[in-house]
Amino acid sequence: MAERRTRVLIQMNQLAAYRVPVFNLLTEHVDLDVAFVDELGTIENVRFNTIRGSSVKLGPTLYNRFPLKIANYDIIITGFDGRNLNSYYYTMLYPKKTIIFTQGYGASLIAAVLRRSLHNRAVATLVYTQANAQQLIRTGAIGAKVFFTGNTVKVGGAPQRGRRTFLNLGTPRTLKRVDDVLRAVALIKDQLPDHIRLTLAGPGAEAAYAPVAQQLGLSDKVEFHGEIRDEAAIAELFAEAIAFVTGHVGLSAPQALGHGVPIVARADISQAPEYECLIDGYTGRTYRSIDELAQILLELATQPDKAEELGRTGLALYKKTLTAEAMRDRILEAINYALSHGPHKRADREHGTP
């Protein structure tokens, strides 16, 4: 008799397009259902089963309803949201097969206390960064049950070419401080080599930043692109980039490193977990003022060997720990741990497996 494959349910509020490659890789090892309410990005090339649900608001909380039977699954992976009752439902009723996928504790003391109790009740915990893992363990979470996954995107490739741009790619948001990047370029525009440009790409990028560029006298130094979804086209932009420049990094950090492009980001503000990928002087540079940013950009533009070395070490880090395959393997490690510590012998007998 063929060995029965492990059945895994991943429950989330949003199914993000960047997560699809990782989930597709999981299907090589388990039977995977992904239950979600909303989509983030364009969901394509899916190789796992999807279950669309709906949210019900209950006062300040909500509950996601899905047409499925929990008893059909060996493992449940669910995120933690203090306002979402699903975070508590799975962990409290099915602790021996529930894995929590979460970040750190956050600012709320009440949420921190709840998270710690749920971490220790669940069979395992997945976290995006090593720092999150260490925080949970220091404050009482059981270390053997905490698994670091990383958070990443799958990247494409483009032919090598001359590096001529500083790049920012994504939806314009104040926290990214792209206006500061423009002001930094304005400070050094007369010292930059003539061919250097600042490339700003994303939905509404030109409308958001063109007035500032014109005010600073940078109209001839800035190139704008609209929203780009095609990975080959995105790879073309990274192929020309000296560095990816932003105030705040998220998934742009592993994305840039996967293209061999160093990151330049602000050091003294709250960042997303992916900021852990930015190691000053190793995979990129950090700054604390517009003047400091201007000098970093000038240095990278006029000493390309330094930028190329940062890009090489960043790419090596990506290949070692941040590929979709690496994230898949760490999730599987947690699943295998959960299978060895949950009541699965009984489930196997019910399915006729010796």
PDB file of N, CA and C in Angstrom, residues 165-166 180-181 184-185 187-188 191-193 196 242-246 262-267 275 278-308 310:
ATOM      1  N   THR A 165      21.791  52.892 -12.064  1.00  0.00           N
ATOM      2  CA  THR A 165      20.649  53.481 -11.371  1.00  0.00           C
ATOM      3  C   THR A 165      20.661  53.165  -9.876  1.00  0.00           C
ATOM      4  N   PHE A 166      20.024  54.060  -9.135  1.00  0.00           N
ATOM      5  CA  PHE A 166      19.566  53.748  -7.786  1.00  0.00           C
ATOM      6  C   PHE A 166      18.076  53.475  -7.916  1.00  0.00           C
ATOM      7  N   ASP A 180      13.124  61.605   0.823  1.00  0.00           N
ATOM      8  CA  ASP A 180      14.468  61.787   1.370  1.00  0.00           C
ATOM      9  C   ASP A 180      15.532  61.325   0.380  1.00  0.00           C
ATOM     10  N   VAL A 181      15.228  60.248  -0.360  1.00  0.00           N
ATOM     11  CA  VAL A 181      16.168  59.775  -1.383  1.00  0.00           C
ATOM     12  C   VAL A 181      16.347  60.849  -2.457  1.00  0.00           C
ATOM     13  N   ALA A 184      18.495  63.569  -1.095  1.00  0.00           N
ATOM     14  CA  ALA A 184      19.896  63.152  -1.021  1.00  0.00           C
ATOM     15  C   ALA A 184      20.559  63.242  -2.389  1.00  0.00           C
ATOM     16  N   VAL A 185      19.850  62.800  -3.432  1.00  0.00           N
ATOM     17  CA  VAL A 185      20.396  62.886  -4.788  1.00  0.00           C
ATOM     18  C   VAL A 185      20.604  64.350  -5.187  1.00  0.00           C
ATOM     19  N   LEU A 187      21.481  66.761  -3.311  1.00  0.00           N
ATOM     20  CA  LEU A 187      22.687  67.277  -2.655  1.00  0.00           C
ATOM     21  C   LEU A 187      23.957  66.939  -3.423  1.00  0.00           C
ATOM     22  N   ILE A 188      23.938  65.835  -4.174  1.00  0.00           N
ATOM     23  CA  ILE A 188      25.164  65.361  -4.828  1.00  0.00           C
ATOM     24  C   ILE A 188      25.046  65.324  -6.345  1.00  0.00           C
ATOM     25  N   GLN A 191      28.008  66.081  -8.401  1.00  0.00           N
ATOM     26  CA  GLN A 191      29.174  65.215  -8.213  1.00  0.00           C
ATOM     27  C   GLN A 191      28.976  63.827  -8.802  1.00  0.00           C
ATOM     28  N   LEU A 192      27.748  63.485  -9.115  1.00  0.00           N
ATOM     29  CA  LEU A 192      27.461  62.156  -9.656  1.00  0.00           C
ATOM     30  C   LEU A 192      27.928  62.058 -11.108  1.00  0.00           C
ATOM     31  N   PRO A 193      28.405  60.908 -11.526  1.00  0.00           N
ATOM     32  CA  PRO A 193      28.677  60.700 -12.955  1.00  0.00           C
ATOM     33  C   PRO A 193      27.420  60.993 -13.775  1.00  0.00           C
ATOM     34  N   ILE A 196      24.370  58.414 -14.201  1.00  0.00           N
ATOM     35  CA  ILE A 196      23.638  57.875 -13.050  1.00  0.00           C
ATOM     36  C   ILE A 196      22.224  58.454 -12.991  1.00  0.00           C
ATOM     37  N   ILE A 242      22.560  49.936  -9.092  1.00  0.00           N
ATOM     38  CA  ILE A 242      23.725  49.974  -8.207  1.00  0.00           C
ATOM     39  C   ILE A 242      23.306  49.535  -6.815  1.00  0.00           C
ATOM     40  N   ALA A 243      22.129  50.015  -6.385  1.00  0.00           N
ATOM     41  CA  ALA A 243      21.598  49.668  -5.063  1.00  0.00           C
ATOM     42  C   ALA A 243      20.103  49.904  -5.056  1.00  0.00           C
ATOM     43  N   PHE A 244      19.413  49.200  -4.156  1.00  0.00           N
ATOM     44  CA  PHE A 244      17.998  49.439  -3.881  1.00  0.00           C
ATOM     45  C   PHE A 244      17.945  50.386  -2.689  1.00  0.00           C
ATOM     46  N   VAL A 245      17.288  51.539  -2.853  1.00  0.00           N
ATOM     47  CA  VAL A 245      17.352  52.600  -1.846  1.00  0.00           C
ATOM     48  C   VAL A 245      15.959  52.891  -1.307  1.00  0.00           C
ATOM     49  N   THR A 246      15.826  52.891   0.006  1.00  0.00           N
ATOM     50  CA  THR A 246      14.534  53.130   0.636  1.00  0.00           C
ATOM     51  C   THR A 246      14.742  53.522   2.082  1.00  0.00           C
ATOM     52  N   PRO A 262      22.710  45.390  -3.593  1.00  0.00           N
ATOM     53  CA  PRO A 262      22.731  45.751  -2.165  1.00  0.00           C
ATOM     54  C   PRO A 262      21.579  46.689  -1.813  1.00  0.00           C
ATOM     55  N   ILE A 263      21.289  46.757  -0.506  1.00  0.00           N
ATOM     56  CA  ILE A 263      20.195  47.582   0.007  1.00  0.00           C
ATOM     57  C   ILE A 263      20.778  48.773   0.754  1.00  0.00           C
ATOM     58  N   VAL A 264      20.184  49.938   0.565  1.00  0.00           N
ATOM     59  CA  VAL A 264      20.511  51.116   1.364  1.00  0.00           C
ATOM     60  C   VAL A 264      19.221  51.548   2.040  1.00  0.00           C
ATOM     61  N   ALA A 265      19.201  51.545   3.369  1.00  0.00           N
ATOM     62  CA  ALA A 265      17.959  51.852   4.093  1.00  0.00           C
ATOM     63  C   ALA A 265      18.274  52.581   5.387  1.00  0.00           C
ATOM     64  N   ARG A 266      17.272  53.248   5.907  1.00  0.00           N
ATOM     65  CA  ARG A 266      17.437  54.018   7.137  1.00  0.00           C
ATOM     66  C   ARG A 266      17.572  53.067   8.323  1.00  0.00           C
ATOM     67  N   ALA A 267      18.432  53.437   9.277  1.00  0.00           N
ATOM     68  CA  ALA A 267      18.749  52.537  10.390  1.00  0.00           C
ATOM     69  C   ALA A 267      17.979  52.842  11.655  1.00  0.00           C
ATOM     70  N   TYR A 275      14.162  43.407   7.501  1.00  0.00           N
ATOM     71  CA  TYR A 275      15.313  44.285   7.737  1.00  0.00           C
ATOM     72  C   TYR A 275      16.519  43.487   8.231  1.00  0.00           C
ATOM     73  N   LEU A 278      19.447  43.041   5.980  1.00  0.00           N
ATOM     74  CA  LEU A 278      20.369  44.145   5.736  1.00  0.00           C
ATOM     75  C   LEU A 278      21.411  44.185   6.839  1.00  0.00           C
ATOM     76  N   ILE A 279      22.616  43.792   6.496  1.00  0.00           N
ATOM     77  CA  ILE A 279      23.744  43.812   7.425  1.00  0.00           C
ATOM     78  C   ILE A 279      24.688  44.903   6.948  1.00  0.00           C
ATOM     79  N   ASP A 280      24.810  45.974   7.736  1.00  0.00           N
ATOM     80  CA  ASP A 280      25.570  47.146   7.305  1.00  0.00           C
ATOM     81  C   ASP A 280      27.007  46.772   6.963  1.00  0.00           C
ATOM     82  N   GLY A 281      27.417  47.139   5.754  1.00  0.00           N
ATOM     83  CA  GLY A 281      28.764  46.845   5.313  1.00  0.00           C
ATOM     84  C   GLY A 281      28.949  45.451   4.752  1.00  0.00           C
ATOM     85  N   TYR A 282      27.884  44.657   4.750  1.00  0.00           N
ATOM     86  CA  TYR A 282      27.968  43.274   4.264  1.00  0.00           C
ATOM     87  C   TYR A 282      26.983  43.021   3.130  1.00  0.00           C
ATOM     88  N   THR A 283      25.707  43.327   3.348  1.00  0.00           N
ATOM     89  CA  THR A 283      24.715  43.184   2.280  1.00  0.00           C
ATOM     90  C   THR A 283      24.148  44.536   1.857  1.00  0.00           C
ATOM     91  N   GLY A 284      24.603  45.605   2.462  1.00  0.00           N
ATOM     92  CA  GLY A 284      24.121  46.938   2.123  1.00  0.00           C
ATOM     93  C   GLY A 284      24.691  47.974   3.066  1.00  0.00           C
ATOM     94  N   ARG A 285      24.039  49.134   3.093  1.00  0.00           N
ATOM     95  CA  ARG A 285      24.473  50.228   3.954  1.00  0.00           C
ATOM     96  C   ARG A 285      23.255  50.823   4.652  1.00  0.00           C
ATOM     97  N   THR A 286      23.466  51.352   5.843  1.00  0.00           N
ATOM     98  CA  THR A 286      22.404  52.021   6.575  1.00  0.00           C
ATOM     99  C   THR A 286      22.770  53.475   6.812  1.00  0.00           C
ATOM    100  N   TYR A 287      21.749  54.326   6.946  1.00  0.00           N
ATOM    101  CA  TYR A 287      21.977  55.759   7.161  1.00  0.00           C
ATOM    102  C   TYR A 287      20.998  56.284   8.201  1.00  0.00           C
ATOM    103  N   ARG A 288      21.323  57.461   8.734  1.00  0.00           N
ATOM    104  CA  ARG A 288      20.487  58.081   9.768  1.00  0.00           C
ATOM    105  C   ARG A 288      20.094  59.512   9.439  1.00  0.00           C
ATOM    106  N   SER A 289      20.592  60.025   8.341  1.00  0.00           N
ATOM    107  CA  SER A 289      20.256  61.384   7.930  1.00  0.00           C
ATOM    108  C   SER A 289      20.348  61.479   6.422  1.00  0.00           C
ATOM    109  N   ILE A 290      19.747  62.521   5.868  1.00  0.00           N
ATOM    110  CA  ILE A 290      19.798  62.716   4.418  1.00  0.00           C
ATOM    111  C   ILE A 290      21.231  62.988   3.977  1.00  0.00           C
ATOM    112  N   ASP A 291      21.978  63.734   4.771  1.00  0.00           N
ATOM    113  CA  ASP A 291      23.377  63.991   4.426  1.00  0.00           C
ATOM    114  C   ASP A 291      24.181  62.691   4.367  1.00  0.00           C
ATOM    115  N   GLU A 292      23.960  61.807   5.336  1.00  0.00           N
ATOM    116  CA  GLU A 292      24.677  60.535   5.349  1.00  0.00           C
ATOM    117  C   GLU A 292      24.263  59.675   4.152  1.00  0.00           C
ATOM    118  N   LEU A 293      22.973  59.682   3.817  1.00  0.00           N
ATOM    119  CA  LEU A 293      22.500  58.946   2.653  1.00  0.00           C
ATOM    120  C   LEU A 293      23.162  59.472   1.384  1.00  0.00           C
ATOM    121  N   ALA A 294      23.260  60.795   1.263  1.00  0.00           N
ATOM    122  CA  ALA A 294      23.877  61.386   0.073  1.00  0.00           C
ATOM    123  C   ALA A 294      25.309  60.910  -0.094  1.00  0.00           C
ATOM    124  N   GLN A 295      26.060  60.853   0.986  1.00  0.00           N
ATOM    125  CA  GLN A 295      27.450  60.418   0.897  1.00  0.00           C
ATOM    126  C   GLN A 295      27.572  58.940   0.553  1.00  0.00           C
ATOM    127  N   ILE A 296      26.646  58.119   1.064  1.00  0.00           N
ATOM    128  CA  ILE A 296      26.652  56.694   0.728  1.00  0.00           C
ATOM    129  C   ILE A 296      26.368  56.501  -0.757  1.00  0.00           C
ATOM    130  N   LEU A 297      25.371  57.215  -1.278  1.00  0.00           N
ATOM    131  CA  LEU A 297      25.039  57.093  -2.693  1.00  0.00           C
ATOM    132  C   LEU A 297      26.195  57.559  -3.572  1.00  0.00           C
ATOM    133  N   LEU A 298      26.844  58.637  -3.194  1.00  0.00           N
ATOM    134  CA  LEU A 298      27.985  59.133  -3.967  1.00  0.00           C
ATOM    135  C   LEU A 298      29.121  58.116  -3.964  1.00  0.00           C
ATOM    136  N   GLU A 299      29.370  57.520  -2.807  1.00  0.00           N
ATOM    137  CA  GLU A 299      30.429  56.515  -2.700  1.00  0.00           C
ATOM    138  C   GLU A 299      30.131  55.311  -3.582  1.00  0.00           C
ATOM    139  N   LEU A 300      28.903  54.821  -3.553  1.00  0.00           N
ATOM    140  CA  LEU A 300      28.564  53.640  -4.350  1.00  0.00           C
ATOM    141  C   LEU A 300      28.582  53.945  -5.847  1.00  0.00           C
ATOM    142  N   ALA A 301      28.208  55.179  -6.208  1.00  0.00           N
ATOM    143  CA  ALA A 301      28.187  55.551  -7.626  1.00  0.00           C
ATOM    144  C   ALA A 301      29.582  55.748  -8.190  1.00  0.00           C
ATOM    145  N   THR A 302      30.485  56.237  -7.377  1.00  0.00           N
ATOM    146  CA  THR A 302      31.841  56.546  -7.867  1.00  0.00           C
ATOM    147  C   THR A 302      32.852  55.449  -7.566  1.00  0.00           C
ATOM    148  N   GLN A 303      32.473  54.485  -6.712  1.00  0.00           N
ATOM    149  CA  GLN A 303      33.338  53.345  -6.408  1.00  0.00           C
ATOM    150  C   GLN A 303      32.529  52.058  -6.623  1.00  0.00           C
ATOM    151  N   PRO A 304      32.263  51.722  -7.871  1.00  0.00           N
ATOM    152  CA  PRO A 304      31.358  50.593  -8.169  1.00  0.00           C
ATOM    153  C   PRO A 304      31.830  49.265  -7.609  1.00  0.00           C
ATOM    154  N   ASP A 305      33.131  49.106  -7.388  1.00  0.00           N
ATOM    155  CA  ASP A 305      33.612  47.843  -6.817  1.00  0.00           C
ATOM    156  C   ASP A 305      32.999  47.578  -5.447  1.00  0.00           C
ATOM    157  N   LYS A 306      32.791  48.638  -4.663  1.00  0.00           N
ATOM    158  CA  LYS A 306      32.195  48.470  -3.336  1.00  0.00           C
ATOM    159  C   LYS A 306      30.753  47.990  -3.451  1.00  0.00           C
ATOM    160  N   ALA A 307      30.001  48.596  -4.377  1.00  0.00           N
ATOM    161  CA  ALA A 307      28.609  48.173  -4.565  1.00  0.00           C
ATOM    162  C   ALA A 307      28.544  46.736  -5.064  1.00  0.00           C
ATOM    163  N   GLU A 308      29.446  46.374  -5.973  1.00  0.00           N
ATOM    164  CA  GLU A 308      29.439  45.016  -6.514  1.00  0.00           C
ATOM    165  C   GLU A 308      29.775  43.983  -5.449  1.00  0.00           C
ATOM    166  N   LEU A 310      29.170  44.271  -2.177  1.00  0.00           N
ATOM    167  CA  LEU A 310      27.976  44.153  -1.341  1.00  0.00           C
ATOM    168  C   LEU A 310      26.915  43.298  -2.035  1.00  0.00           C
TER     169      LEU A 310
END
